[in-house]
Coordinates of C-alpha atoms in Angstrom, one line a residue:
M1 CA 77.1 57.7 96.7
W2 CA 74.6 58.7 99.3
V3 CA 76.4 62.0 99.9
G4 CA 76.8 62.6 96.2
V5 CA 73.1 62.3 95.5
R6 CA 72.1 64.5 98.4
G7 CA 74.7 67.0 97.4
A8 CA 73.4 67.1 93.8
V9 CA 69.9 67.7 94.9
A10 CA 71.0 70.3 97.5
Y11 CA 73.0 72.1 94.8
Q12 CA 69.8 72.5 92.7
H13 CA 68.0 74.1 95.6
L14 CA 70.9 76.5 96.3
S15 CA 71.2 77.4 92.6
R16 CA 67.5 78.5 92.7
I17 CA 68.3 80.6 95.7
Q18 CA 71.2 82.3 94.1
N19 CA 69.3 83.0 90.9
G20 CA 66.3 84.4 92.7
A21 CA 67.7 86.1 95.8
A22 CA 68.8 89.4 94.3
E23 CA 65.5 90.2 92.7
S24 CA 63.6 89.1 95.8
V25 CA 65.7 91.3 98.1
A26 CA 65.3 94.3 95.8
A27 CA 61.5 93.7 96.1
V28 CA 61.8 93.7 99.9
A29 CA 63.0 97.3 99.7
S30 CA 60.5 98.6 97.1
D31 CA 57.4 96.5 97.8
P32 CA 57.5 94.0 100.7
P33 CA 54.1 92.3 100.1
S34 CA 55.1 91.4 96.5
A35 CA 58.3 89.8 97.7
A36 CA 56.7 87.4 100.1
P37 CA 55.6 84.6 97.7
A38 CA 59.0 84.4 96.0
L39 CA 60.8 84.5 99.4
A40 CA 58.5 81.7 100.7
R41 CA 59.6 79.5 97.7
L42 CA 63.3 80.3 98.3
A43 CA 62.9 79.6 102.0
S44 CA 61.5 76.2 101.2
D45 CA 64.5 75.5 98.9
A46 CA 66.9 76.7 101.7
Q47 CA 65.3 74.4 104.3
T48 CA 65.5 71.4 102.0
A49 CA 69.1 72.1 101.1
H50 CA 70.0 72.5 104.8
D51 CA 68.2 69.2 105.6
L52 CA 70.1 67.4 102.9
T53 CA 73.5 68.6 104.1
S54 CA 73.2 68.2 107.8
D55 CA 72.4 64.5 108.4
P56 CA 75.0 62.3 110.3
V57 CA 76.4 60.7 107.1
W58 CA 77.1 64.1 105.6
K59 CA 78.7 65.4 108.8
L60 CA 80.9 62.4 109.0
A61 CA 82.0 62.9 105.3
E62 CA 83.0 66.5 106.1
H63 CA 86.1 65.1 107.9
A64 CA 87.3 63.1 104.9
P65 CA 90.5 64.2 103.1
W66 CA 90.1 66.5 100.1
I67 CA 86.3 66.1 99.7
G68 CA 85.6 67.0 103.3
P69 CA 86.3 70.8 103.0
Q70 CA 84.1 70.9 99.9
L71 CA 81.2 69.3 101.8
A72 CA 81.7 71.4 104.9
A73 CA 81.7 74.6 102.8
F74 CA 78.6 73.4 100.9
G75 CA 76.8 72.6 104.2
T76 CA 77.7 76.0 105.7
V77 CA 76.2 77.8 102.7
A78 CA 73.1 75.7 103.0
A79 CA 72.7 76.4 106.7
A80 CA 73.3 80.1 106.2
S81 CA 70.8 80.2 103.4
D82 CA 68.2 78.7 105.7
E83 CA 68.9 81.2 108.4
L84 CA 68.9 84.1 105.9
L85 CA 65.6 83.3 104.4
R86 CA 63.6 81.6 107.1
Q87 CA 64.7 83.6 110.1
S88 CA 65.5 87.0 108.5
L89 CA 63.9 87.9 105.2
L90 CA 60.6 85.9 105.4
P91 CA 59.7 87.1 108.8
L92 CA 60.6 90.7 107.8
T93 CA 58.3 90.6 104.7
T94 CA 55.5 89.0 106.8
A95 CA 55.8 91.9 109.3
A96 CA 55.8 94.4 106.5
R97 CA 53.0 92.9 104.5
S98 CA 50.8 96.0 105.0
V99 CA 53.6 98.4 104.4
S100 CA 54.4 100.0 101.0
A101 CA 57.8 101.6 100.6
D102 CA 56.1 104.3 98.5
A103 CA 54.3 105.4 101.7
L104 CA 57.7 106.9 102.6
V105 CA 57.7 109.3 99.6
P106 CA 56.8 112.8 100.7
T107 CA 53.2 113.9 100.2
G108 CA 52.7 117.6 100.5
G109 CA 56.2 118.0 101.7
R110 CA 55.7 115.5 104.6
I111 CA 56.8 111.9 105.2
D112 CA 54.6 109.6 107.2
T113 CA 57.1 107.7 109.4
S114 CA 54.6 105.3 111.0
P115 CA 55.4 102.5 108.6
L116 CA 59.0 102.6 109.7
Q117 CA 58.0 102.5 113.4
Q118 CA 55.9 99.4 112.6
I119 CA 58.8 97.4 111.2
A120 CA 61.6 98.6 113.5
E121 CA 61.7 95.6 115.7
P122 CA 61.2 93.0 113.0
A123 CA 63.9 94.7 111.0
R124 CA 66.3 94.6 113.9
E125 CA 65.8 90.9 114.4
A126 CA 66.1 90.3 110.7
A127 CA 69.4 92.2 110.6
V128 CA 70.8 90.0 113.4
H129 CA 70.1 86.8 111.5
A130 CA 71.2 88.2 108.2
R131 CA 74.5 89.3 109.7
A132 CA 75.0 85.9 111.4
A133 CA 74.3 84.1 108.0
A134 CA 76.7 86.4 106.2
D135 CA 79.5 86.0 108.8
S136 CA 79.2 82.2 108.7
V137 CA 79.8 82.2 104.9
D138 CA 82.5 84.8 105.2
S139 CA 84.4 82.6 107.7
I140 CA 84.7 79.7 105.2
D141 CA 88.4 79.0 104.3
H142 CA 88.5 79.3 100.5
T143 CA 92.0 77.8 100.2
P144 CA 91.1 74.1 99.8
L145 CA 88.0 74.8 97.7
I146 CA 88.0 73.9 94.0
G147 CA 85.9 74.2 90.9
V148 CA 82.1 74.7 91.3
V149 CA 82.3 74.7 95.1
G150 CA 84.8 77.5 95.2
S151 CA 82.9 79.5 92.7
A152 CA 79.6 79.0 94.5
V153 CA 81.0 79.9 97.9
G154 CA 82.6 83.1 96.4
Q155 CA 79.2 84.1 94.9
A156 CA 77.4 83.3 98.1
D157 CA 79.8 85.3 100.2
K158 CA 79.2 88.4 98.0
L159 CA 75.5 87.9 97.9
F160 CA 75.1 87.3 101.6
G161 CA 77.2 90.3 102.4
Q162 CA 75.0 92.5 100.2
V163 CA 71.8 91.2 101.7
A164 CA 73.0 91.6 105.2
G165 CA 74.1 95.2 104.5
A166 CA 70.7 96.0 103.0
V167 CA 68.7 94.6 105.9
D168 CA 71.0 96.3 108.4
G169 CA 70.4 99.6 106.5
L170 CA 66.7 99.1 106.7
S171 CA 66.9 98.3 110.4
R172 CA 69.0 101.4 111.2
A173 CA 66.8 103.6 109.0
S174 CA 63.7 102.5 110.8
L175 CA 65.3 103.6 114.1
L176 CA 66.8 106.9 112.9
L177 CA 64.4 108.4 110.4
P178 CA 61.3 109.0 112.7
T179 CA 63.3 111.1 115.1
M180 CA 65.5 112.8 112.5
L181 CA 62.3 113.8 110.6
G182 CA 61.1 115.6 113.7
Q183 CA 58.8 113.0 115.3
D184 CA 59.7 114.4 118.7
G185 CA 60.0 118.1 117.7
P186 CA 61.7 120.3 115.1
R187 CA 65.2 119.4 113.9
E188 CA 67.6 121.4 111.7
Y189 CA 70.4 119.8 109.6
L190 CA 73.3 121.3 107.6
L191 CA 73.8 119.7 104.2
L192 CA 77.3 120.1 102.6
V193 CA 77.4 119.9 98.8
Q194 CA 81.0 118.9 97.9
N195 CA 82.6 119.8 94.6
N196 CA 84.8 117.0 93.1
A197 CA 86.4 119.4 90.6
E198 CA 88.6 120.6 93.5
W199 CA 89.5 117.5 95.6
R200 CA 89.3 117.1 99.3
S201 CA 89.8 113.8 101.1
L202 CA 86.2 112.8 101.2
G203 CA 85.3 114.1 97.7
G204 CA 85.7 117.8 97.2
I205 CA 85.5 121.3 98.6
T206 CA 82.3 122.3 100.3
G207 CA 80.9 124.6 97.7
T208 CA 77.4 125.1 99.0
T209 CA 75.7 124.7 102.3
I210 CA 71.9 124.1 102.7
L211 CA 70.0 124.4 105.9
L212 CA 67.1 121.9 106.2
R213 CA 64.3 121.8 108.8
T214 CA 62.2 118.8 109.8
D215 CA 59.1 118.8 111.9
Q216 CA 56.6 115.9 112.3
G217 CA 57.7 114.5 109.0
A218 CA 57.5 117.8 107.2
I219 CA 60.8 118.8 105.4
S220 CA 61.6 122.4 104.4
L221 CA 64.6 124.0 102.7
V222 CA 65.4 127.0 104.9
G223 CA 68.2 128.5 102.8
T224 CA 71.5 128.1 101.0
R225 CA 74.8 129.8 101.5
S226 CA 78.0 129.5 99.6
A227 CA 81.2 128.4 101.3
T228 CA 82.9 131.6 100.0
E229 CA 80.3 133.7 101.8
L230 CA 80.6 131.8 105.0
T231 CA 84.4 131.8 104.9
Q232 CA 84.5 135.6 104.5
Q233 CA 82.7 135.9 107.9
S234 CA 85.8 135.9 110.2
L235 CA 85.8 134.0 113.4
S236 CA 87.0 135.7 116.6
T237 CA 87.7 132.2 118.1
P238 CA 88.5 129.6 115.4
V239 CA 87.7 126.0 116.2
D240 CA 90.7 124.2 117.8
L241 CA 91.9 121.1 116.0
P242 CA 94.0 118.2 117.6
S243 CA 97.7 118.3 117.0
D244 CA 97.6 115.0 114.9
V245 CA 95.2 116.9 112.5
T246 CA 97.2 120.0 112.2
S247 CA 100.5 118.1 111.8
I248 CA 99.1 116.7 108.5
Y249 CA 96.4 119.3 107.4
D250 CA 97.5 122.5 109.2
T251 CA 94.5 124.5 110.5
K252 CA 92.8 124.9 107.1
P253 CA 89.9 122.5 107.9
A254 CA 88.9 124.9 110.7
R255 CA 89.7 128.2 108.9
Y256 CA 88.0 127.6 105.5
V257 CA 84.5 126.2 105.0
H258 CA 85.7 124.8 101.7
N259 CA 88.1 122.5 103.6
L260 CA 85.5 120.9 106.0
T261 CA 86.0 117.4 104.4
Q262 CA 89.8 117.6 104.2
I263 CA 90.0 115.3 107.2
P264 CA 89.0 111.8 105.9
D265 CA 86.8 111.0 108.9
F266 CA 83.2 112.4 108.8
T267 CA 82.8 111.7 112.5
V268 CA 85.4 114.5 112.9
D269 CA 84.2 116.6 110.0
G270 CA 80.5 116.6 111.1
P271 CA 81.1 118.1 114.5
L272 CA 83.6 120.5 113.0
A273 CA 81.1 121.7 110.4
R274 CA 78.4 122.1 113.1
E275 CA 80.6 124.2 115.3
T276 CA 81.9 126.3 112.4
Y277 CA 78.4 127.0 111.1
K278 CA 77.2 127.9 114.6
R279 CA 80.1 130.4 115.1
K280 CA 79.4 132.0 111.8
T281 CA 75.6 132.0 111.7
G282 CA 74.5 131.5 115.3
I283 CA 72.5 128.4 114.2
E284 CA 73.2 125.1 116.0
V285 CA 72.2 122.2 113.9
D286 CA 71.2 118.7 115.0
G287 CA 73.3 117.0 112.4
V288 CA 75.4 117.3 109.2
L289 CA 75.1 115.6 105.9
A290 CA 77.4 115.6 102.8
V291 CA 76.8 114.7 99.2
D292 CA 78.4 115.5 95.9
P293 CA 77.1 116.2 92.3
V294 CA 77.4 112.5 91.5
V295 CA 74.8 111.8 94.2
L296 CA 72.7 114.6 92.8
S297 CA 72.9 112.8 89.4
Y298 CA 71.7 109.6 91.0
L299 CA 68.8 111.4 92.6
L300 CA 67.9 113.1 89.3
G301 CA 67.7 109.7 87.8
A302 CA 64.9 109.0 90.3
I303 CA 63.0 112.3 90.3
G304 CA 63.7 113.5 86.7
P305 CA 65.1 116.8 85.3
V306 CA 64.9 120.1 87.2
T307 CA 65.2 123.6 86.0
L308 CA 67.6 126.0 87.6
P309 CA 67.1 129.8 88.3
T310 CA 69.4 130.5 85.4
G311 CA 67.1 128.6 83.0
D312 CA 69.5 125.7 82.7
T313 CA 68.0 122.2 82.8
L314 CA 69.7 119.6 85.0
T315 CA 69.4 115.9 84.2
A316 CA 71.0 112.7 85.4
D317 CA 73.2 112.7 82.4
N318 CA 74.5 116.3 82.4
A319 CA 74.5 117.1 86.1
V320 CA 78.1 116.1 86.8
P321 CA 79.9 117.6 83.7
F322 CA 77.8 120.8 84.0
L323 CA 78.2 121.4 87.7
L324 CA 81.9 120.4 87.9
N325 CA 83.1 121.9 84.6
G326 CA 80.5 123.4 82.3
V327 CA 79.4 126.1 84.8
Y328 CA 82.9 127.5 84.8
L329 CA 83.0 127.6 81.0
R330 CA 79.6 129.3 80.7
Y331 CA 79.7 131.7 83.7
E332 CA 82.8 133.7 84.4
D333 CA 81.6 135.5 87.5
P334 CA 82.1 133.4 90.7
A335 CA 79.0 135.0 92.2
T336 CA 76.9 133.6 89.3
Q337 CA 78.5 130.2 89.7
D338 CA 77.5 130.2 93.3
V339 CA 73.9 131.0 92.3
V340 CA 74.0 128.0 89.9
F341 CA 75.4 125.6 92.5
A342 CA 72.9 126.7 95.1
G343 CA 70.0 126.5 92.6
A344 CA 71.0 123.1 91.5
A345 CA 71.2 121.6 95.0
G346 CA 68.1 123.4 96.1
A347 CA 66.1 122.2 93.0
V348 CA 67.1 118.6 93.4
F349 CA 66.1 118.5 97.1
Q350 CA 62.9 120.4 96.4
G351 CA 62.1 117.7 93.9
L352 CA 62.6 115.1 96.7
I353 CA 60.5 117.1 99.1
D354 CA 57.7 117.5 96.5
G355 CA 57.5 113.7 96.3
R356 CA 58.9 113.1 92.8
G357 CA 60.2 109.6 92.1
S358 CA 59.3 106.2 93.5
A359 CA 60.6 105.0 96.9
G360 CA 62.4 102.1 95.2
S361 CA 64.4 104.4 92.8
L362 CA 65.2 106.8 95.6
I363 CA 66.4 104.1 98.0
S364 CA 68.6 102.6 95.2
A365 CA 70.1 106.0 94.5
L366 CA 71.0 106.7 98.1
A367 CA 72.2 103.1 98.7
R368 CA 74.5 103.4 95.7
A369 CA 75.8 106.8 97.0
G370 CA 76.5 105.3 100.4
D371 CA 78.3 102.3 99.0
E372 CA 80.5 104.7 96.9
H373 CA 81.4 106.8 99.9
R374 CA 79.6 109.8 98.4
F375 CA 76.9 110.3 101.1
F376 CA 77.7 110.9 104.7
L377 CA 75.7 111.6 107.8
W378 CA 76.6 112.6 111.4
S379 CA 74.2 113.2 114.2
A380 CA 74.7 115.5 117.2
D381 CA 72.6 113.1 119.2
A382 CA 74.9 110.5 120.8
T383 CA 72.2 107.7 120.7
E384 CA 71.6 108.3 117.0
Q385 CA 75.3 108.5 116.2
E386 CA 75.7 105.1 117.9
V387 CA 73.2 103.7 115.4
L388 CA 75.1 105.2 112.5
D389 CA 78.5 104.0 113.7
G390 CA 79.9 101.1 111.7
T391 CA 78.0 102.1 108.6
T392 CA 79.5 103.4 105.4
I393 CA 77.6 106.7 105.6
A394 CA 79.1 107.4 109.0
G395 CA 82.4 108.0 107.1
H396 CA 84.9 106.4 109.4
L397 CA 88.5 106.0 108.5
P398 CA 89.2 102.6 107.0
V399 CA 89.8 100.0 109.7
T400 CA 91.9 96.9 109.4
D401 CA 90.4 93.8 111.1
D402 CA 91.3 90.1 111.3
R403 CA 89.9 89.6 107.8
T404 CA 90.8 92.7 105.7
A405 CA 93.8 95.0 105.6
R406 CA 92.6 98.5 104.6
F407 CA 94.4 101.5 103.1
G408 CA 93.1 105.0 102.7
V409 CA 94.2 107.0 99.6
F410 CA 92.9 110.5 100.1
L411 CA 93.6 113.2 97.6
N412 CA 93.5 117.0 97.9
D413 CA 93.9 119.8 95.3
A414 CA 96.7 122.1 96.0
T415 CA 96.4 124.3 92.9
G416 CA 93.5 126.4 94.2
S417 CA 91.6 125.6 91.1
K418 CA 89.1 123.2 89.5
M419 CA 91.8 121.1 87.8
S420 CA 90.9 117.9 89.8
Y421 CA 88.1 117.4 87.2
Y422 CA 90.8 116.4 84.7
V423 CA 92.8 114.1 86.9
R424 CA 92.2 110.4 87.0
P425 CA 93.4 108.3 89.9
T426 CA 94.0 104.6 89.2
V427 CA 94.6 102.5 92.3
S428 CA 95.5 98.8 92.6
L429 CA 96.5 96.3 95.3
A430 CA 98.7 93.2 95.0
W431 CA 99.7 90.5 97.5
V432 CA 103.0 88.6 97.7
G433 CA 103.4 85.6 100.0
C434 CA 100.0 83.9 99.4
P435 CA 98.4 81.6 100.3
S436 CA 100.6 81.1 103.4
S437 CA 98.8 82.1 106.5
A438 CA 101.7 81.8 108.9
T439 CA 104.5 83.9 107.3
D440 CA 104.8 87.5 106.6
K441 CA 102.7 88.7 103.7
R442 CA 103.6 91.7 101.6
L443 CA 100.9 94.0 100.3
T444 CA 101.6 96.6 97.7
L445 CA 99.5 99.6 96.8
T446 CA 100.0 101.4 93.5
A447 CA 98.4 104.7 92.8
T448 CA 98.7 106.5 89.5
L449 CA 97.5 110.0 88.9
T450 CA 97.0 111.1 85.3
S451 CA 96.1 114.5 83.9
N452 CA 93.7 114.4 81.1
A453 CA 93.5 118.2 80.7
P454 CA 93.7 119.6 77.2
T455 CA 97.2 120.2 76.0
D456 CA 96.5 124.0 75.8
A457 CA 94.8 124.1 79.2
A458 CA 97.0 127.0 80.3
T459 CA 95.4 129.3 77.7
A460 CA 92.2 127.5 76.6
L461 CA 90.6 127.1 80.0
P462 CA 89.2 129.9 82.1
W463 CA 91.3 131.2 85.0
Y464 CA 88.8 130.0 87.5
I465 CA 89.5 126.4 86.4
T466 CA 93.3 126.7 86.1
G467 CA 93.8 128.9 89.1
G468 CA 95.5 131.5 87.0
G469 CA 98.7 131.0 89.0
M470 CA 97.1 132.8 92.0
Y471 CA 98.5 130.3 94.5
G472 CA 101.9 129.8 92.9
T473 CA 101.1 126.9 90.5
P474 CA 101.4 127.8 86.8
P475 CA 98.1 127.6 84.8
G476 CA 97.4 124.2 83.2
I477 CA 99.2 122.2 86.0
A478 CA 97.2 120.1 88.4
K479 CA 98.9 120.1 91.8
V480 CA 97.8 117.2 94.0
V481 CA 98.7 116.3 97.6
G482 CA 97.9 112.7 98.5
N483 CA 97.7 111.2 102.0
I484 CA 98.1 107.4 102.1
Y485 CA 96.8 105.8 105.4
L486 CA 98.6 102.5 106.0
P487 CA 96.7 99.5 107.5
E488 CA 97.1 99.3 111.3
G489 CA 99.6 96.7 112.3
Y490 CA 101.5 96.7 109.0
E491 CA 105.1 98.0 108.7
L492 CA 106.2 100.2 105.8
D493 CA 108.7 98.4 103.6
A494 CA 109.2 100.8 100.8
A495 CA 107.6 103.9 99.2
Q496 CA 108.5 105.3 95.8
N497 CA 107.3 108.2 93.7
S498 CA 108.0 108.2 90.0
A499 CA 108.3 112.0 90.2
G500 CA 111.4 111.5 92.2
T501 CA 110.1 113.5 95.2
G502 CA 110.1 112.3 98.7
F503 CA 107.4 111.7 101.3
A504 CA 106.4 113.3 104.6
E505 CA 105.2 111.1 107.4
G506 CA 102.7 111.6 110.2
V507 CA 100.4 109.8 112.5
Y508 CA 96.6 110.3 112.8
Q509 CA 94.6 108.5 115.4
G510 CA 97.3 105.8 115.6
R511 CA 97.5 105.3 111.9
R512 CA 100.7 105.9 110.0
V513 CA 100.2 108.4 107.2
I514 CA 102.6 109.1 104.3
T515 CA 102.1 112.2 102.2
F516 CA 103.2 112.9 98.7
G517 CA 102.9 115.6 96.1
A518 CA 102.4 115.6 92.3
D519 CA 102.5 118.4 89.8
L520 CA 100.8 117.2 86.6
T521 CA 101.1 118.8 83.2
P522 CA 98.5 117.9 80.6
G523 CA 99.0 114.2 79.7
Q524 CA 101.5 113.5 82.5
S525 CA 101.2 110.7 85.0
T526 CA 102.8 110.2 88.4
T527 CA 102.9 106.7 90.1
V528 CA 103.3 106.2 93.8
T529 CA 104.0 102.6 95.1
V530 CA 103.8 101.7 98.8
S531 CA 104.6 98.2 100.2
V532 CA 103.8 97.0 103.7
T533 CA 104.2 93.7 105.5
A534 CA 102.8 91.9 108.5
P535 CA 102.7 88.4 110.0
S536 CA 99.0 88.1 109.4
T537 CA 96.3 85.6 108.5
V538 CA 94.4 88.4 106.6
T539 CA 93.5 87.2 103.1
S540 CA 91.8 90.3 101.6
A541 CA 92.7 93.9 101.2
E542 CA 90.8 97.1 100.4
A543 CA 91.8 100.7 99.6
Y544 CA 89.3 103.6 100.1
V545 CA 90.0 106.2 97.5
T546 CA 88.7 109.8 97.3
P547 CA 85.5 109.7 95.1
T548 CA 85.9 111.7 91.9
A549 CA 83.6 113.1 89.3
D550 CA 83.9 109.8 87.4
A551 CA 81.1 107.5 88.7
A552 CA 82.8 104.6 86.8
L553 CA 85.8 104.7 89.1
T554 CA 85.0 102.7 92.2
P555 CA 86.1 104.4 95.4
T556 CA 86.9 100.9 97.0
V557 CA 89.6 98.8 95.5
V558 CA 89.8 95.1 96.5
A559 CA 92.4 92.3 96.3
T560 CA 92.3 88.8 97.6
C561 CA 95.3 86.8 98.8
G562 CA 94.3 83.7 97.0
A563 CA 97.4 82.6 95.0
L564 CA 101.2 82.9 95.2
G565 CA 102.4 86.3 94.0

């Protein structure tokens, strides 16, 4: 009875935390002073819930059959809530009470980084406590949980992970941005704008490169060059690639600027892009970034429409279909297309430099882009790269750990065309052998590629979209090469391709890679199924998938080993 009453009261406090946390955390990013009162109320709820679920009677009851695991999980969430709010978020907002996120919006082309320097240490400490709180909730065994407790723990796990990620991002940004913005002297960065209409592993071909310069917070756009222009400048000494790269991707990532993101690891692509750009232009940049038109659409949602040199107006709604398809239908000359692409990227970033848009909207746009594996950053400074390591924007290969098995499903166009715009990848994961934690579990990945091109694509679409048969693929067919990276420690059981073709195998940085091909006529689908097993206690799985032009398709697919398959 005593435990039941205290649990009911604690549940009320935790419910208020769950209902108000998301809005309060969003306020921390956009306007820290405004978040403080709400966070103080939530912190009071968290402390009360923790007190109610940590007395000796409660702790004793945690060892009882059946009800014990429910109480233990509930107590863990209460303690984690207390740490997250009272030791992480509340001190952070207190330290940032005189800081407005909008101070970070460029004024006159310059960003004042002093607010970031002011909160760097509080943000670091807040990130430590937020991660500890998230890890404690993540470590809860969901197997014995039932009903409202199981649901509440699942929601808390997701919420705490998101909050910890946001605070960690703020901490890293406060360390990185001042120096990257030229606090200690001028910096130059190479921005790669990928084109998802022609797939490469991390998104699409590099269509446009932009050289950015920073100095004492001032940002300037130095110039833009197309990948075609840069590729035509021959290299007397091409960049050497490791044998495990060339065994899978040949030497194309080093020979063609378009292929810089063909290797699905931006910690490799960034240095490769830097060295390639240096050999072709003589300019040695301090870092490399990559975005795609979907990211530009998110930024346009924050800064508003821009006008291109051609007179076209680019908006959040039309940016993706126009840049990845419409431009080829409207402008036949590839040189004009390059002007449009360069103008689009330049106009969006000039809008950012001019200070259009609120800090909150810009932060949300970039956070979404990072979460969706559409925004990458590599620094030539080893200390800065160490800060980036472990984040989504660092662009590492998917890593399997003691909690999650991770696949990579990386897709590349092999038509020499822009037919990827019409191909939809659908990826799913399924477990067999759950919820056992001691026996072998089987994990199956299914990837289906479907061409949604018009039935008369061969004759109705411009040659620049179909490829015109230039590289041996008949017009209208979308030719795709897929590389599936298996989770480390898992054995391949079976691999099937509905097209009836086989697989090639390779190894990259210790990861087993199987490669398949698909030639898709309009309306046709190909399904590849891969099954792996391991004696593992892992209970979740993820698959990183090449981001496409469709923002509704999540690039991270998730499955939980929660029930017998």
